[in-house]
Amino acid sequence: MKKTLTGLKPSGELTLGSLMTIKQMKEYQDNYDSYLFVPDLHAITVPQDPQELKERIRKNVALYLACGIDPQKNTIYLQSENLYHANLSWVLECTTYMGEASRMTQYKDKTSKGENVSVGLFTYPILMAADILLYDADYVPVGIDQKQHVELARDIAIRFNKKYGNIFQIPEPLITKVGSKIMDLQEPTKKMSKSSDNYKGTILLLDDPEVAKKKIMSAVTDSDNTIKYDPINKPGISNLLTIYSALTDIPLNDVENKFKDTNYGTLKKEVASIVATTLQDIQTKYQSIISSNIIDEVLNQGKEKTNQIASQKLKQVYHLLGLER
Ligand code: LTN
């Protein structure tokens, strides 16, 4: 069976955008061997409050389950509970060129603002390559912003295989269909992000549904009052159509037709309502999960299984490199 693997960084609360990646994994869970982990080591590339990080890690696992990820069909685990990730990452760093790593646009964007950045932020995509290659993932569902990182993982794997022997499966990015396009409600040309400081622009999966409704109602639009999917000229309206389509699974075209003879107020109300019911449903499930011991059971299983797989893989890599006596 083919393998899919992905992770959602716990650097901020999960958003509607995160839900799209989770939904994608849910679609695959019946037909693929699915791995869904919490890349908590990736979160510390920027400073985190330890107590908040700890809580968020648990919350995120509970949210995976509340959003319909079946722990029987998915291997769910914490990156930090598997030492082999950081270990393989070091090996891969030694086979990655400075030039390649320096081309990563996410890193370039972050450093272009002139902020102090950690070395970890620079090597971040190589740890991500390790996450993927340890398990021989065939497919990696990610938003469009992570595509370049998966391509780097491919390049690293291809080169390693050529030089040392065929050991890594070459992964392919699977770009989340609409999720890669869910935008900030206040600045609809920017991706809706868990690390955004614009509270009104982002809908969190644990937002009070009434608050979420208000955020939709005050989303930025434009003044020409025609409803059309046109992300360049009408980013705000297009984003609302996208959200509606994503949450109802109705194709974007049909959504556009459904609303084309109405007005912005109607569209916003309908989107607000579907967002609120979606959140309500997730949160009801979340409440019962967070107060049970299912999270620990799931994570213990995931930890054991993935440590076994990863230790085998690293042993083979060490063998190929002559790291043995
Ligand atoms: N970099 C990703 C999170 C991530 C990931 C991975 C995704 C870390 N390791 C491996 C897929 C596969 C992000 O920021 N969304």
PDB file of C-alpha atoms in Angstrom, residues 71-313:
ATOM      1  CA  PRO A  71      -6.479   6.528  14.762  1.00  0.00           C
ATOM      2  CA  GLN A  72      -7.065   2.973  13.510  1.00  0.00           C
ATOM      3  CA  LYS A  73      -6.177   4.007   9.997  1.00  0.00           C
ATOM      4  CA  ASN A  74      -3.479   6.576  10.699  1.00  0.00           C
ATOM      5  CA  THR A  75      -0.206   6.456  12.527  1.00  0.00           C
ATOM      6  CA  ILE A  76      -0.244   9.518  14.764  1.00  0.00           C
ATOM      7  CA  TYR A  77       2.900  10.586  16.649  1.00  0.00           C
ATOM      8  CA  LEU A  78       5.072  13.388  17.947  1.00  0.00           C
ATOM      9  CA  GLN A  79       8.266  14.212  16.115  1.00  0.00           C
ATOM     10  CA  SER A  80      10.042  14.922  19.409  1.00  0.00           C
ATOM     11  CA  GLU A  81       9.265  11.420  20.650  1.00  0.00           C
ATOM     12  CA  ASN A  82      11.322   9.946  17.880  1.00  0.00           C
ATOM     13  CA  LEU A  83      15.001  10.827  18.071  1.00  0.00           C
ATOM     14  CA  TYR A  84      15.697   9.445  14.605  1.00  0.00           C
ATOM     15  CA  HIS A  85      14.195  12.462  12.878  1.00  0.00           C
ATOM     16  CA  ALA A  86      16.835  14.868  14.149  1.00  0.00           C
ATOM     17  CA  ASN A  87      19.436  12.184  13.656  1.00  0.00           C
ATOM     18  CA  LEU A  88      18.699  11.569   9.978  1.00  0.00           C
ATOM     19  CA  SER A  89      18.364  15.299   9.515  1.00  0.00           C
ATOM     20  CA  TRP A  90      22.042  15.717  10.433  1.00  0.00           C
ATOM     21  CA  VAL A  91      23.071  13.115   7.888  1.00  0.00           C
ATOM     22  CA  LEU A  92      20.986  14.820   5.201  1.00  0.00           C
ATOM     23  CA  GLU A  93      22.391  18.235   6.095  1.00  0.00           C
ATOM     24  CA  CYS A  94      25.780  16.839   5.202  1.00  0.00           C
ATOM     25  CA  THR A  95      24.529  15.902   1.734  1.00  0.00           C
ATOM     26  CA  THR A  96      22.686  19.169   1.029  1.00  0.00           C
ATOM     27  CA  TYR A  97      24.419  22.112  -0.574  1.00  0.00           C
ATOM     28  CA  MET A  98      24.337  25.591   0.937  1.00  0.00           C
ATOM     29  CA  GLY A  99      23.096  26.867  -2.401  1.00  0.00           C
ATOM     30  CA  GLU A 100      20.120  24.535  -2.452  1.00  0.00           C
ATOM     31  CA  ALA A 101      19.077  25.337   1.080  1.00  0.00           C
ATOM     32  CA  SER A 102      19.548  29.054   0.468  1.00  0.00           C
ATOM     33  CA  ARG A 103      17.068  28.962  -2.402  1.00  0.00           C
ATOM     34  CA  MET A 104      14.112  28.065  -0.190  1.00  0.00           C
ATOM     35  CA  THR A 105      11.673  30.941  -0.610  1.00  0.00           C
ATOM     36  CA  GLN A 106      10.097  30.584   2.823  1.00  0.00           C
ATOM     37  CA  TYR A 107      13.501  31.070   4.422  1.00  0.00           C
ATOM     38  CA  LYS A 108      14.282  33.960   2.110  1.00  0.00           C
ATOM     39  CA  ASP A 109      10.970  35.658   2.915  1.00  0.00           C
ATOM     40  CA  LYS A 110      11.554  35.308   6.617  1.00  0.00           C
ATOM     41  CA  THR A 111      15.107  36.595   6.508  1.00  0.00           C
ATOM     42  CA  SER A 112      14.373  39.426   4.097  1.00  0.00           C
ATOM     43  CA  LYS A 113      12.594  41.256   6.892  1.00  0.00           C
ATOM     44  CA  GLY A 114      15.963  41.655   8.549  1.00  0.00           C
ATOM     45  CA  GLU A 115      14.962  39.853  11.711  1.00  0.00           C
ATOM     46  CA  ASN A 116      17.357  37.742  13.698  1.00  0.00           C
ATOM     47  CA  VAL A 117      16.850  34.189  12.537  1.00  0.00           C
ATOM     48  CA  SER A 118      18.093  30.926  13.963  1.00  0.00           C
ATOM     49  CA  VAL A 119      20.247  28.425  12.107  1.00  0.00           C
ATOM     50  CA  GLY A 120      17.336  26.030  12.673  1.00  0.00           C
ATOM     51  CA  LEU A 121      15.113  28.155  10.487  1.00  0.00           C
ATOM     52  CA  PHE A 122      17.646  27.687   7.714  1.00  0.00           C
ATOM     53  CA  THR A 123      17.981  23.909   8.133  1.00  0.00           C
ATOM     54  CA  TYR A 124      14.237  23.451   8.731  1.00  0.00           C
ATOM     55  CA  PRO A 125      13.502  22.005   5.258  1.00  0.00           C
ATOM     56  CA  ILE A 126      16.197  19.371   5.764  1.00  0.00           C
ATOM     57  CA  LEU A 127      14.565  18.175   8.974  1.00  0.00           C
ATOM     58  CA  MET A 128      11.372  18.049   6.952  1.00  0.00           C
ATOM     59  CA  ALA A 129      13.151  15.885   4.371  1.00  0.00           C
ATOM     60  CA  ALA A 130      14.170  13.549   7.183  1.00  0.00           C
ATOM     61  CA  ASP A 131      10.556  13.370   8.412  1.00  0.00           C
ATOM     62  CA  ILE A 132       9.505  12.225   4.980  1.00  0.00           C
ATOM     63  CA  LEU A 133      12.383   9.959   3.966  1.00  0.00           C
ATOM     64  CA  LEU A 134      12.525   7.986   7.226  1.00  0.00           C
ATOM     65  CA  TYR A 135       9.173   6.405   6.357  1.00  0.00           C
ATOM     66  CA  ASP A 136       9.509   6.112   2.587  1.00  0.00           C
ATOM     67  CA  ALA A 137       6.410   8.240   2.084  1.00  0.00           C
ATOM     68  CA  ASP A 138       5.087   8.157  -1.488  1.00  0.00           C
ATOM     69  CA  TYR A 139       2.882  11.217  -1.133  1.00  0.00           C
ATOM     70  CA  VAL A 140       3.133  14.296   1.041  1.00  0.00           C
ATOM     71  CA  PRO A 141      -0.084  16.356   1.230  1.00  0.00           C
ATOM     72  CA  VAL A 142       0.864  19.983   1.851  1.00  0.00           C
ATOM     73  CA  GLY A 143      -0.260  23.497   1.033  1.00  0.00           C
ATOM     74  CA  ILE A 144       1.366  25.180  -1.928  1.00  0.00           C
ATOM     75  CA  ASP A 145       3.810  27.043   0.343  1.00  0.00           C
ATOM     76  CA  GLN A 146       5.466  23.739   1.287  1.00  0.00           C
ATOM     77  CA  LYS A 147       5.821  22.369  -2.227  1.00  0.00           C
ATOM     78  CA  GLN A 148       9.364  23.613  -2.619  1.00  0.00           C
ATOM     79  CA  HIS A 149      10.368  21.870   0.603  1.00  0.00           C
ATOM     80  CA  VAL A 150       9.007  18.539  -0.617  1.00  0.00           C
ATOM     81  CA  GLU A 151      10.901  19.061  -3.849  1.00  0.00           C
ATOM     82  CA  LEU A 152      14.062  19.574  -1.859  1.00  0.00           C
ATOM     83  CA  ALA A 153      13.365  16.272  -0.084  1.00  0.00           C
ATOM     84  CA  ARG A 154      13.079  14.639  -3.507  1.00  0.00           C
ATOM     85  CA  ASP A 155      16.372  16.116  -4.671  1.00  0.00           C
ATOM     86  CA  ILE A 156      18.133  15.015  -1.509  1.00  0.00           C
ATOM     87  CA  ALA A 157      16.710  11.493  -1.826  1.00  0.00           C
ATOM     88  CA  ILE A 158      17.608  11.143  -5.496  1.00  0.00           C
ATOM     89  CA  ARG A 159      21.166  12.259  -4.875  1.00  0.00           C
ATOM     90  CA  PHE A 160      21.603  10.023  -1.842  1.00  0.00           C
ATOM     91  CA  ASN A 161      20.244   7.018  -3.719  1.00  0.00           C
ATOM     92  CA  LYS A 162      22.618   7.616  -6.611  1.00  0.00           C
ATOM     93  CA  LYS A 163      25.648   7.978  -4.450  1.00  0.00           C
ATOM     94  CA  TYR A 164      25.087   5.315  -1.803  1.00  0.00           C
ATOM     95  CA  GLY A 165      22.501   2.853  -3.109  1.00  0.00           C
ATOM     96  CA  ASN A 166      18.741   2.824  -3.436  1.00  0.00           C
ATOM     97  CA  ILE A 167      17.448   3.408   0.039  1.00  0.00           C
ATOM     98  CA  PHE A 168      14.881   6.197  -0.045  1.00  0.00           C
ATOM     99  CA  GLN A 169      11.484   6.267  -1.724  1.00  0.00           C
ATOM    100  CA  ILE A 170      11.224   9.440  -3.830  1.00  0.00           C
ATOM    101  CA  PRO A 171       8.299  11.433  -2.376  1.00  0.00           C
ATOM    102  CA  GLU A 172       5.784  13.453  -4.338  1.00  0.00           C
ATOM    103  CA  PRO A 173       4.020  16.560  -3.051  1.00  0.00           C
ATOM    104  CA  LEU A 174       0.223  16.412  -3.154  1.00  0.00           C
ATOM    105  CA  ILE A 175      -0.971  19.956  -3.183  1.00  0.00           C
ATOM    106  CA  THR A 176      -4.068  20.453  -1.079  1.00  0.00           C
ATOM    107  CA  LYS A 177      -6.791  21.373  -3.531  1.00  0.00           C
ATOM    108  CA  VAL A 178      -8.536  24.394  -2.117  1.00  0.00           C
ATOM    109  CA  GLY A 179      -6.730  24.582   1.205  1.00  0.00           C
ATOM    110  CA  SER A 180      -3.638  26.005  -0.346  1.00  0.00           C
ATOM    111  CA  LYS A 181      -5.778  28.932  -1.303  1.00  0.00           C
ATOM    112  CA  ILE A 182      -7.604  29.878   1.892  1.00  0.00           C
ATOM    113  CA  MET A 183      -6.625  33.456   2.488  1.00  0.00           C
ATOM    114  CA  ASP A 184      -6.569  35.901   5.369  1.00  0.00           C
ATOM    115  CA  LEU A 185     -10.003  37.525   5.793  1.00  0.00           C
ATOM    116  CA  GLN A 186      -8.553  40.981   6.291  1.00  0.00           C
ATOM    117  CA  GLU A 187      -5.720  40.743   3.788  1.00  0.00           C
ATOM    118  CA  PRO A 188      -7.051  38.288   1.196  1.00  0.00           C
ATOM    119  CA  THR A 189      -3.863  38.347  -0.864  1.00  0.00           C
ATOM    120  CA  LYS A 190      -2.031  36.665   2.036  1.00  0.00           C
ATOM    121  CA  LYS A 191      -2.493  33.066   3.126  1.00  0.00           C
ATOM    122  CA  MET A 192      -4.580  32.510   6.264  1.00  0.00           C
ATOM    123  CA  SER A 193      -1.870  31.624   8.730  1.00  0.00           C
ATOM    124  CA  LYS A 194      -1.653  30.266  12.233  1.00  0.00           C
ATOM    125  CA  SER A 195       1.191  32.628  12.978  1.00  0.00           C
ATOM    126  CA  SER A 196      -0.630  35.729  11.746  1.00  0.00           C
ATOM    127  CA  ASP A 197      -1.020  38.502  14.312  1.00  0.00           C
ATOM    128  CA  ASN A 198      -4.204  39.643  12.676  1.00  0.00           C
ATOM    129  CA  TYR A 199      -6.826  38.152  14.921  1.00  0.00           C
ATOM    130  CA  LYS A 200      -9.720  39.118  12.677  1.00  0.00           C
ATOM    131  CA  GLY A 201      -8.157  37.662   9.546  1.00  0.00           C
ATOM    132  CA  THR A 202      -7.809  34.103  10.773  1.00  0.00           C
ATOM    133  CA  ILE A 203     -10.413  31.563  11.826  1.00  0.00           C
ATOM    134  CA  LEU A 204      -9.146  29.124  14.416  1.00  0.00           C
ATOM    135  CA  LEU A 205     -10.709  25.687  14.705  1.00  0.00           C
ATOM    136  CA  LEU A 206     -11.289  26.412  18.378  1.00  0.00           C
ATOM    137  CA  ASP A 207     -12.757  29.881  17.834  1.00  0.00           C
ATOM    138  CA  ASP A 208     -16.142  30.429  19.420  1.00  0.00           C
ATOM    139  CA  PRO A 209     -18.520  29.841  16.472  1.00  0.00           C
ATOM    140  CA  GLU A 210     -20.191  33.204  17.110  1.00  0.00           C
ATOM    141  CA  VAL A 211     -16.840  34.981  16.962  1.00  0.00           C
ATOM    142  CA  ALA A 212     -16.003  33.116  13.762  1.00  0.00           C
ATOM    143  CA  LYS A 213     -19.279  34.301  12.236  1.00  0.00           C
ATOM    144  CA  LYS A 214     -18.386  37.892  13.028  1.00  0.00           C
ATOM    145  CA  LYS A 215     -14.987  37.463  11.440  1.00  0.00           C
ATOM    146  CA  ILE A 216     -16.647  36.290   8.223  1.00  0.00           C
ATOM    147  CA  MET A 217     -19.180  39.119   8.326  1.00  0.00           C
ATOM    148  CA  SER A 218     -16.366  41.675   8.595  1.00  0.00           C
ATOM    149  CA  ALA A 219     -14.169  40.066   5.930  1.00  0.00           C
ATOM    150  CA  VAL A 220     -12.681  42.534   3.471  1.00  0.00           C
ATOM    151  CA  THR A 221     -14.390  42.532   0.049  1.00  0.00           C
ATOM    152  CA  ASP A 222     -14.570  45.129  -2.729  1.00  0.00           C
ATOM    153  CA  SER A 223     -17.126  47.626  -3.898  1.00  0.00           C
ATOM    154  CA  ASP A 224     -18.419  46.395  -7.244  1.00  0.00           C
ATOM    155  CA  ASN A 225     -20.997  44.028  -5.780  1.00  0.00           C
ATOM    156  CA  THR A 226     -20.735  41.210  -8.319  1.00  0.00           C
ATOM    157  CA  ILE A 227     -20.031  37.732  -7.093  1.00  0.00           C
ATOM    158  CA  LYS A 228     -17.407  36.056  -9.204  1.00  0.00           C
ATOM    159  CA  TYR A 229     -14.400  33.853  -8.614  1.00  0.00           C
ATOM    160  CA  ASP A 230     -11.513  36.096  -9.609  1.00  0.00           C
ATOM    161  CA  PRO A 231      -8.648  35.873  -7.109  1.00  0.00           C
ATOM    162  CA  ILE A 232      -6.635  38.607  -8.829  1.00  0.00           C
ATOM    163  CA  ASN A 233      -9.266  41.327  -8.968  1.00  0.00           C
ATOM    164  CA  LYS A 234     -11.611  40.089  -6.268  1.00  0.00           C
ATOM    165  CA  PRO A 235      -9.467  38.305  -3.676  1.00  0.00           C
ATOM    166  CA  GLY A 236     -11.894  38.792  -0.775  1.00  0.00           C
ATOM    167  CA  ILE A 237     -14.990  37.468  -2.552  1.00  0.00           C
ATOM    168  CA  SER A 238     -13.008  34.637  -4.131  1.00  0.00           C
ATOM    169  CA  ASN A 239     -11.784  33.638  -0.692  1.00  0.00           C
ATOM    170  CA  LEU A 240     -15.341  33.470   0.674  1.00  0.00           C
ATOM    171  CA  LEU A 241     -16.392  31.306  -2.282  1.00  0.00           C
ATOM    172  CA  THR A 242     -13.372  29.078  -1.662  1.00  0.00           C
ATOM    173  CA  ILE A 243     -14.206  28.659   2.014  1.00  0.00           C
ATOM    174  CA  TYR A 244     -17.796  27.760   1.178  1.00  0.00           C
ATOM    175  CA  SER A 245     -16.672  25.244  -1.408  1.00  0.00           C
ATOM    176  CA  ALA A 246     -14.061  23.744   0.898  1.00  0.00           C
ATOM    177  CA  LEU A 247     -16.444  23.246   3.802  1.00  0.00           C
ATOM    178  CA  THR A 248     -19.396  21.930   1.802  1.00  0.00           C
ATOM    179  CA  ASP A 249     -17.353  19.938  -0.743  1.00  0.00           C
ATOM    180  CA  ILE A 250     -19.417  21.602  -3.472  1.00  0.00           C
ATOM    181  CA  PRO A 251     -17.219  22.373  -6.510  1.00  0.00           C
ATOM    182  CA  LEU A 252     -16.163  25.999  -6.781  1.00  0.00           C
ATOM    183  CA  ASN A 253     -17.973  26.443 -10.085  1.00  0.00           C
ATOM    184  CA  ASP A 254     -21.270  25.378  -8.590  1.00  0.00           C
ATOM    185  CA  VAL A 255     -20.751  27.637  -5.604  1.00  0.00           C
ATOM    186  CA  GLU A 256     -20.098  30.539  -7.914  1.00  0.00           C
ATOM    187  CA  ASN A 257     -23.327  29.809  -9.791  1.00  0.00           C
ATOM    188  CA  LYS A 258     -25.303  29.424  -6.601  1.00  0.00           C
ATOM    189  CA  PHE A 259     -24.337  32.904  -5.426  1.00  0.00           C
ATOM    190  CA  LYS A 260     -23.893  34.843  -8.642  1.00  0.00           C
ATOM    191  CA  ASP A 261     -27.327  36.490  -8.554  1.00  0.00           C
ATOM    192  CA  THR A 262     -27.240  37.303  -4.847  1.00  0.00           C
ATOM    193  CA  ASN A 263     -25.290  39.985  -2.986  1.00  0.00           C
ATOM    194  CA  TYR A 264     -22.272  40.203  -0.674  1.00  0.00           C
ATOM    195  CA  GLY A 265     -24.444  40.220   2.445  1.00  0.00           C
ATOM    196  CA  THR A 266     -26.119  36.953   1.493  1.00  0.00           C
ATOM    197  CA  LEU A 267     -22.843  35.313   0.586  1.00  0.00           C
ATOM    198  CA  LYS A 268     -21.258  36.339   3.875  1.00  0.00           C
ATOM    199  CA  LYS A 269     -24.227  35.104   5.896  1.00  0.00           C
ATOM    200  CA  GLU A 270     -24.178  31.719   4.214  1.00  0.00           C
ATOM    201  CA  VAL A 271     -20.437  31.355   4.604  1.00  0.00           C
ATOM    202  CA  ALA A 272     -20.651  32.450   8.249  1.00  0.00           C
ATOM    203  CA  SER A 273     -23.328  29.875   8.910  1.00  0.00           C
ATOM    204  CA  ILE A 274     -21.446  26.977   7.355  1.00  0.00           C
ATOM    205  CA  VAL A 275     -18.262  27.983   9.172  1.00  0.00           C
ATOM    206  CA  ALA A 276     -20.101  28.115  12.498  1.00  0.00           C
ATOM    207  CA  THR A 277     -21.706  24.687  12.098  1.00  0.00           C
ATOM    208  CA  THR A 278     -18.409  23.174  11.009  1.00  0.00           C
ATOM    209  CA  LEU A 279     -16.621  24.566  14.057  1.00  0.00           C
ATOM    210  CA  GLN A 280     -19.429  23.552  16.376  1.00  0.00           C
ATOM    211  CA  ASP A 281     -19.263  19.983  15.167  1.00  0.00           C
ATOM    212  CA  ILE A 282     -15.476  19.794  15.529  1.00  0.00           C
ATOM    213  CA  GLN A 283     -15.546  21.377  18.975  1.00  0.00           C
ATOM    214  CA  THR A 284     -18.173  19.024  20.355  1.00  0.00           C
ATOM    215  CA  LYS A 285     -15.984  16.085  19.407  1.00  0.00           C
ATOM    216  CA  TYR A 286     -12.863  17.889  20.602  1.00  0.00           C
ATOM    217  CA  GLN A 287     -14.305  18.385  24.096  1.00  0.00           C
ATOM    218  CA  SER A 288     -14.915  14.705  24.613  1.00  0.00           C
ATOM    219  CA  ILE A 289     -11.480  13.752  23.252  1.00  0.00           C
ATOM    220  CA  ILE A 290      -9.386  16.253  25.183  1.00  0.00           C
ATOM    221  CA  SER A 291     -10.775  15.009  28.494  1.00  0.00           C
ATOM    222  CA  SER A 292     -10.200  11.309  27.751  1.00  0.00           C
ATOM    223  CA  ASN A 293      -7.035   9.233  27.690  1.00  0.00           C
ATOM    224  CA  ILE A 294      -7.327   8.443  24.009  1.00  0.00           C
ATOM    225  CA  ILE A 295      -4.638  11.001  23.124  1.00  0.00           C
ATOM    226  CA  ASP A 296      -2.009   9.198  25.191  1.00  0.00           C
ATOM    227  CA  GLU A 297      -3.064   5.813  23.898  1.00  0.00           C
ATOM    228  CA  VAL A 298      -2.804   6.959  20.300  1.00  0.00           C
ATOM    229  CA  LEU A 299       0.532   8.710  20.820  1.00  0.00           C
ATOM    230  CA  ASN A 300       2.060   5.767  22.670  1.00  0.00           C
ATOM    231  CA  GLN A 301       1.182   3.470  19.816  1.00  0.00           C
ATOM    232  CA  GLY A 302       2.498   5.908  17.251  1.00  0.00           C
ATOM    233  CA  LYS A 303       5.706   6.389  19.172  1.00  0.00           C
ATOM    234  CA  GLU A 304       6.413   2.700  19.379  1.00  0.00           C
ATOM    235  CA  LYS A 305       5.616   1.945  15.771  1.00  0.00           C
ATOM    236  CA  THR A 306       7.507   4.860  14.256  1.00  0.00           C
ATOM    237  CA  ASN A 307      10.579   4.354  16.427  1.00  0.00           C
ATOM    238  CA  GLN A 308      10.815   0.844  15.119  1.00  0.00           C
ATOM    239  CA  ILE A 309      10.542   1.864  11.477  1.00  0.00           C
ATOM    240  CA  ALA A 310      12.851   4.839  11.848  1.00  0.00           C
ATOM    241  CA  SER A 311      15.556   2.971  13.720  1.00  0.00           C
ATOM    242  CA  GLN A 312      15.732   0.395  10.946  1.00  0.00           C
ATOM    243  CA  LYS A 313      16.009   3.089   8.341  1.00  0.00           C
TER     244      LYS A 313
END
